[in-house]
CSV table of C-alpha atoms in Angstrom, one decimal:
chain,number,residue,atom,x,y,z
S,1,MET,CA,-2.5,7.6,34.2
S,2,SER,CA,-0.8,9.9,31.7
S,3,ASN,CA,2.7,8.7,32.8
S,4,ARG,CA,2.0,5.1,31.8
S,5,GLU,CA,4.4,3.6,29.3
S,6,VAL,CA,2.5,0.4,28.7
S,7,VAL,CA,-1.3,0.3,28.5
S,8,VAL,CA,-3.6,-2.7,28.6
S,9,LEU,CA,-7.1,-2.6,27.0
S,10,SER,CA,-9.8,-5.1,27.1
S,11,VAL,CA,-12.1,-4.3,24.1
S,12,GLY,CA,-15.2,-6.4,23.9
S,13,GLY,CA,-13.3,-9.2,25.7
S,14,VAL,CA,-10.3,-9.0,23.4
S,15,ARG,CA,-7.0,-8.0,25.2
S,16,PHE,CA,-4.6,-5.4,23.7
S,17,VAL,CA,-1.2,-4.3,25.0
S,18,THR,CA,0.4,-1.2,23.6
S,19,ARG,CA,2.4,1.9,24.3
S,20,ALA,CA,0.8,5.0,25.7
S,21,SER,CA,2.5,7.0,22.9
S,22,THR,CA,0.6,4.9,20.3
S,23,LEU,CA,-2.7,5.8,21.8
S,24,GLN,CA,-1.7,9.4,21.9
S,25,ARG,CA,-0.9,9.5,18.2
S,26,PHE,CA,-4.0,11.7,17.7
S,27,PRO,CA,-4.0,13.9,20.8
S,28,GLU,CA,-7.6,15.0,20.6
S,29,SER,CA,-9.0,11.4,20.2
S,30,ARG,CA,-10.8,9.7,23.0
S,31,LEU,CA,-8.1,7.0,23.2
S,32,ALA,CA,-5.5,9.8,24.0
S,33,ARG,CA,-7.7,11.5,26.5
S,34,MET,CA,-8.5,8.2,28.1
S,35,LEU,CA,-5.1,8.2,29.9
S,36,SER,CA,-5.9,11.4,31.7
S,37,ASP,CA,-9.7,12.0,31.7
S,38,GLY,CA,-12.3,10.0,33.5
S,39,ASP,CA,-14.3,9.1,30.4
S,40,GLN,CA,-17.1,6.8,31.6
S,41,GLU,CA,-16.8,4.7,28.4
S,42,PHE,CA,-13.3,3.5,29.5
S,43,LYS,CA,-13.5,1.9,32.9
S,44,LEU,CA,-10.2,1.1,34.7
S,45,ILE,CA,-10.5,-2.4,36.2
S,46,ASN,CA,-7.5,-4.2,37.8
S,47,GLY,CA,-5.1,-2.0,35.9
S,48,GLU,CA,-6.8,-2.6,32.5
S,49,PHE,CA,-9.0,-0.3,30.6
S,50,PHE,CA,-12.3,-2.0,29.7
S,51,VAL,CA,-14.2,-0.8,26.6
S,52,ASP,CA,-17.6,-2.3,25.7
S,53,ARG,CA,-17.0,-2.1,21.9
S,54,ASP,CA,-16.2,-4.5,19.1
S,55,GLY,CA,-12.8,-6.2,19.8
S,56,THR,CA,-12.3,-7.5,16.3
S,57,LEU,CA,-12.7,-4.1,14.7
S,58,PHE,CA,-10.5,-2.5,17.2
S,59,SER,CA,-7.5,-4.6,16.0
S,60,TYR,CA,-7.7,-2.5,12.7
S,61,ILE,CA,-7.9,0.6,14.8
S,62,MET,CA,-4.6,-0.5,16.6
S,63,ASP,CA,-3.0,-1.3,13.3
S,64,PHE,CA,-3.8,2.1,12.0
S,65,LEU,CA,-2.4,3.9,15.1
S,66,ARG,CA,0.8,1.9,14.9
S,67,THR,CA,1.4,2.3,11.2
S,68,LEU,CA,-0.8,5.3,10.1
S,69,GLN,CA,-1.9,3.2,7.2
S,70,VAL,CA,-5.1,1.4,6.5
S,71,SER,CA,-4.5,-2.3,5.6
S,72,LEU,CA,-7.6,-4.4,5.4
S,73,PRO,CA,-8.1,-8.0,4.3
S,74,THR,CA,-9.2,-8.5,0.6
S,75,ASP,CA,-12.5,-9.9,1.8
S,76,PHE,CA,-13.2,-7.1,4.3
S,77,SER,CA,-16.7,-5.6,3.9
S,78,ASP,CA,-17.5,-3.9,7.2
S,79,TYR,CA,-16.5,-0.4,6.1
S,80,GLN,CA,-19.4,1.3,7.7
S,81,ARG,CA,-19.1,-0.5,11.1
S,82,LEU,CA,-15.4,0.3,11.2
S,83,GLN,CA,-16.1,3.9,10.3
S,84,ARG,CA,-18.4,4.1,13.2
S,85,GLU,CA,-15.8,2.7,15.5
S,86,ALA,CA,-13.2,5.2,14.3
S,87,GLU,CA,-15.6,8.1,15.0
S,88,PHE,CA,-16.5,6.7,18.4
S,89,TYR,CA,-12.8,6.8,19.3
S,90,GLY,CA,-12.5,10.3,17.8
S,91,LEU,CA,-10.2,9.2,14.9
S,92,TYR,CA,-12.0,11.4,12.3
S,93,PRO,CA,-9.2,11.2,9.7
S,94,LEU,CA,-9.6,7.4,9.6
S,95,GLY,CA,-13.4,7.8,9.6
S,96,ASP,CA,-13.1,10.1,6.6
S,97,LEU,CA,-10.9,7.7,4.7
S,98,LEU,CA,-13.2,4.7,5.4
S,99,SER,CA,-16.1,6.7,4.0
S,100,GLN,CA,-14.3,6.5,0.7
S,101,GLU,CA,-14.5,2.7,0.3
S,102,HIS,CA,-13.3,2.7,-3.3
S,103,LEU,CA,-9.8,3.8,-2.2
S,104,LEU,CA,-9.5,0.7,0.1
S,105,LYS,CA,-11.2,-2.0,-1.8
S,106,PRO,CA,-9.0,-4.5,-3.7
S,107,ARG,CA,-9.4,-4.3,-7.5
S,108,LEU,CA,-9.8,-7.1,-10.0
S,109,GLU,CA,-7.0,-7.3,-12.6
S,110,ILE,CA,-7.6,-8.9,-16.0
S,111,LEU,CA,-4.7,-10.0,-18.2
S,112,GLU,CA,-4.8,-11.8,-21.5
S,113,VAL,CA,-2.1,-13.6,-23.4
S,114,ARG,CA,-2.6,-14.2,-27.1
S,115,PHE,CA,-0.3,-16.8,-28.7
S,116,SER,CA,0.1,-17.7,-32.3
S,117,LEU,CA,2.4,-20.4,-33.7
S,118,GLN,CA,3.1,-20.0,-37.4
S,119,GLU,CA,5.7,-22.4,-38.9
S,120,LEU,CA,9.0,-21.4,-37.4
S,121,GLN,CA,7.8,-18.2,-35.6
S,122,ALA,CA,5.7,-17.6,-32.5
S,123,PHE,CA,3.9,-14.3,-31.8
S,124,PHE,CA,2.8,-13.0,-28.4
S,125,ARG,CA,0.6,-10.2,-27.3
S,126,ILE,CA,-0.1,-9.4,-23.6
S,127,PHE,CA,-3.0,-7.1,-22.7
S,128,GLY,CA,-3.7,-6.1,-19.1
S,129,SER,CA,-6.3,-3.9,-17.5
S,130,CYS,CA,-3.7,-2.4,-15.1
S,131,SER,CA,-1.0,-0.5,-17.0
S,132,THR,CA,1.4,-0.7,-14.1
S,133,THR,CA,1.3,-4.4,-14.1
S,134,VAL,CA,2.0,-4.6,-17.9
S,135,GLU,CA,4.9,-2.1,-17.5
S,136,ALA,CA,6.4,-4.3,-14.8
S,137,LEU,CA,6.0,-7.4,-16.8
S,138,ALA,CA,7.5,-5.7,-20.0
S,139,GLU,CA,10.6,-4.9,-17.9
S,140,ARG,CA,11.1,-8.6,-17.2
S,141,ILE,CA,10.8,-9.7,-20.8
S,142,ALA,CA,13.8,-9.4,-23.1
S,143,VAL,CA,14.2,-10.3,-26.8
S,144,PHE,CA,17.5,-11.0,-28.5
S,145,THR,CA,18.4,-11.6,-32.1
S,146,GLY,CA,21.3,-13.2,-33.9
S,147,GLN,CA,22.2,-15.4,-36.8
S,148,GLN,CA,22.2,-19.1,-36.5
S,149,SER,CA,23.2,-21.9,-39.0
S,150,GLY,CA,20.6,-24.2,-40.5
S,151,GLN,CA,21.7,-27.0,-38.3
S,152,SER,CA,21.1,-25.2,-35.0
S,153,TRP,CA,18.1,-23.0,-35.5
S,154,SER,CA,15.8,-25.2,-33.5
S,155,SER,CA,18.2,-25.4,-30.5
S,156,PRO,CA,16.6,-24.1,-27.3
S,157,PHE,CA,19.8,-22.3,-26.5
S,158,PRO,CA,21.6,-19.7,-28.5
S,159,SER,CA,25.0,-20.4,-30.0
S,160,HIS,CA,28.2,-18.6,-28.8
S,161,LYS,CA,27.6,-16.0,-31.5
S,162,PRO,CA,26.8,-12.5,-30.0
S,163,LEU,CA,23.1,-11.7,-29.7
S,164,ALA,CA,21.7,-8.1,-29.9
S,165,PRO,CA,18.8,-7.0,-27.7
S,166,LEU,CA,15.6,-5.9,-29.5
S,167,PRO,CA,13.1,-3.4,-28.0
S,168,LEU,CA,9.6,-4.7,-27.2
S,169,GLU,CA,6.7,-3.3,-29.2
S,170,ARG,CA,4.4,-1.3,-27.0
S,171,PRO,CA,1.2,-0.4,-28.9
S,172,SER,CA,-0.2,1.2,-25.7
S,173,HIS,CA,0.3,1.4,-22.0
S,174,HIS,CA,-1.9,-1.7,-21.7
S,175,ASP,CA,-0.2,-4.1,-24.0
S,176,VAL,CA,3.2,-5.5,-25.1
S,177,VAL,CA,4.0,-7.4,-28.3
S,178,PHE,CA,7.1,-9.7,-29.1
S,179,GLN,CA,8.0,-12.8,-31.0
S,180,CYS,CA,10.5,-15.6,-31.1
S,181,GLY,CA,11.7,-18.1,-33.6
S,182,THR,CA,13.3,-17.4,-37.1
S,183,ASP,CA,12.5,-14.6,-39.3
S,184,TYR,CA,13.9,-15.6,-42.7
S,185,SER,CA,16.8,-17.5,-44.2
S,186,ALA,CA,19.7,-16.5,-46.3
S,187,GLY,CA,21.6,-19.5,-47.6
S,188,ASP,CA,21.9,-21.8,-44.6
S,189,GLN,CA,21.8,-18.8,-42.1
S,190,PHE,CA,18.7,-17.9,-40.1
S,191,VAL,CA,18.0,-14.7,-38.2
S,192,ALA,CA,16.6,-16.0,-34.9
S,193,ARG,CA,14.9,-14.3,-32.0
S,194,TYR,CA,15.3,-15.5,-28.4
S,195,VAL,CA,13.1,-14.6,-25.4
S,196,SER,CA,14.1,-14.4,-21.8
S,197,ILE,CA,11.8,-13.7,-18.8
S,198,LYS,CA,13.3,-12.7,-15.5
S,199,PRO,CA,14.2,-14.2,-13.1
S,200,ASP,CA,14.7,-17.1,-15.4
S,201,ASP,CA,18.1,-16.5,-17.3
S,202,ARG,CA,17.5,-18.9,-20.2
S,203,LYS,CA,17.1,-17.5,-23.8
S,204,LEU,CA,14.4,-19.6,-25.5
S,205,ILE,CA,13.6,-19.7,-29.2
S,206,ASN,CA,10.8,-22.3,-29.2
S,207,GLY,CA,7.5,-20.6,-28.9
S,208,THR,CA,5.8,-23.4,-26.9
S,209,ASN,CA,8.6,-23.2,-24.3
S,210,VAL,CA,8.3,-19.4,-24.1
S,211,LEU,CA,4.6,-19.7,-23.6
S,212,GLY,CA,5.0,-22.2,-20.8
S,213,LEU,CA,7.5,-20.0,-19.1
S,214,LEU,CA,5.3,-16.9,-19.4
S,215,LEU,CA,2.2,-18.7,-18.1
S,216,ASP,CA,4.2,-20.1,-15.1
S,217,THR,CA,5.5,-16.6,-14.4
S,218,LEU,CA,2.0,-15.1,-14.3
S,219,LEU,CA,0.8,-17.9,-12.0
S,220,ARG,CA,3.7,-17.3,-9.6
S,221,ASP,CA,2.8,-13.6,-9.6
S,222,GLY,CA,-0.6,-14.4,-8.2
S,223,PHE,CA,-2.7,-14.6,-11.4
S,224,ARG,CA,-5.3,-17.3,-11.8
S,225,LEU,CA,-6.0,-18.9,-15.1
S,226,ILE,CA,-9.8,-18.5,-15.8
S,227,SER,CA,-10.2,-19.5,-19.4
S,228,THR,CA,-8.6,-20.6,-22.7
S,229,ARG,CA,-10.1,-20.2,-26.1
S,230,THR,CA,-9.2,-20.2,-29.7
S,231,VAL,CA,-9.6,-16.7,-31.2
S,232,SER,CA,-8.9,-17.6,-34.8
S,233,HIS,CA,-8.6,-21.2,-36.2
S,234,GLU,CA,-7.1,-19.8,-39.5
S,235,GLU,CA,-4.4,-17.8,-37.8
S,236,LYS,CA,-3.9,-20.4,-35.0
S,237,ILE,CA,-4.4,-17.7,-32.3
S,238,GLU,CA,-5.0,-19.0,-28.8
S,239,CYS,CA,-6.0,-16.7,-25.8
S,240,TYR,CA,-5.3,-17.4,-22.2
S,241,SER,CA,-7.2,-15.2,-19.7
S,242,PHE,CA,-6.0,-14.5,-16.2
S,243,GLU,CA,-7.3,-12.6,-13.2
S,244,ARG,CA,-6.1,-11.6,-9.7
S,245,MET,CA,-7.3,-9.5,-6.9
S,246,GLN,CA,-4.8,-6.9,-6.0
S,247,SER,CA,-5.0,-5.0,-2.7
S,248,PRO,CA,-4.3,-1.2,-3.0
S,249,ALA,CA,-1.3,0.1,-1.3
S,250,GLY,CA,-2.4,1.1,2.3
S,251,PRO,CA,-3.4,4.8,2.2
S,252,ALA,CA,-1.4,6.7,4.7
S,253,ILE,CA,-2.4,9.7,6.9
S,254,ALA,CA,0.1,12.4,7.7
S,255,VAL,CA,-0.3,13.4,11.3
S,256,SER,CA,0.5,16.8,12.6
S,257,GLN,CA,3.2,16.6,15.2
S,258,THR,CA,1.9,19.6,17.2
S,259,PRO,CA,0.7,18.1,20.5
S,260,ALA,CA,-1.6,21.0,21.3
S,261,SER,CA,-3.4,21.1,18.0
S,262,SER,CA,-7.2,21.0,18.1
S,263,GLY,CA,-9.1,18.0,16.7
S,264,ALA,CA,-10.7,20.0,13.9
S,265,ALA,CA,-7.5,21.6,12.8
S,266,GLN,CA,-5.6,18.3,13.0
S,267,ALA,CA,-8.3,16.7,10.9
S,268,LYS,CA,-8.1,19.5,8.4
S,269,ARG,CA,-4.3,19.2,8.1
S,270,SER,CA,-4.3,15.4,7.8
S,271,GLN,CA,-3.8,14.5,4.2
S,272,VAL,CA,-5.0,11.2,2.8
S,273,GLN,CA,-2.4,10.0,0.3
S,274,LYS,CA,-4.3,7.7,-2.2
S,275,GLY,CA,-2.5,4.6,-3.3
S,276,LYS,CA,-2.6,4.1,-7.1
């Protein structure tokens, strides 16, 4: 059977079609040996290998063999059962990874937006539990400053006068601070701050408009608004709390390409690269 190119398996009544080379990705696994050995757990019936195991869990085994990554649904909970299946098939690197559930479980991200509207200025502070998310969001937010006349300070769009970019304030890796509106007046001239949030190319000065765009951006990014509250009535600070479940990047296993390597040595050389 070792010269087969296409292999058909029936696992617990679920049919799988794959390449022989995929099953031979780990040479010392039982799936690789199945093609040449007479393992009684794998019965050849009408040209198909029959295996009396869980067919649903085997779909994750096949996905791992094809990609060398572990990608599980966010609501997946059968880590121990899948680990047993991996060990049954002799896929010990996968079994070792599944024993470390914390590397595979999705994590809950919390993000808060604090908004304060004071006369002609609006102040924003974004705090997130995941520094990578905050960093990515900060790269999409741009603040510009320029002078405006007294007749046009409230316009949602800047005049044709040149605007200078301003750096965002980053008190820590977990938060970002910025503002929009007017800072002060000199005669009939106002120093104004505009905010732009990619991919939207508008430059907005009105704090309520910026808040609406920011909240819409977070919702499109998969966050869910879970609460709103007033932090301070005196300072008019409102807080919007969001959360989302973020799946970890599928941890990958580097496989030795030496066909004759032993199972123990291969498992030892296999390196689990943890997703951040």
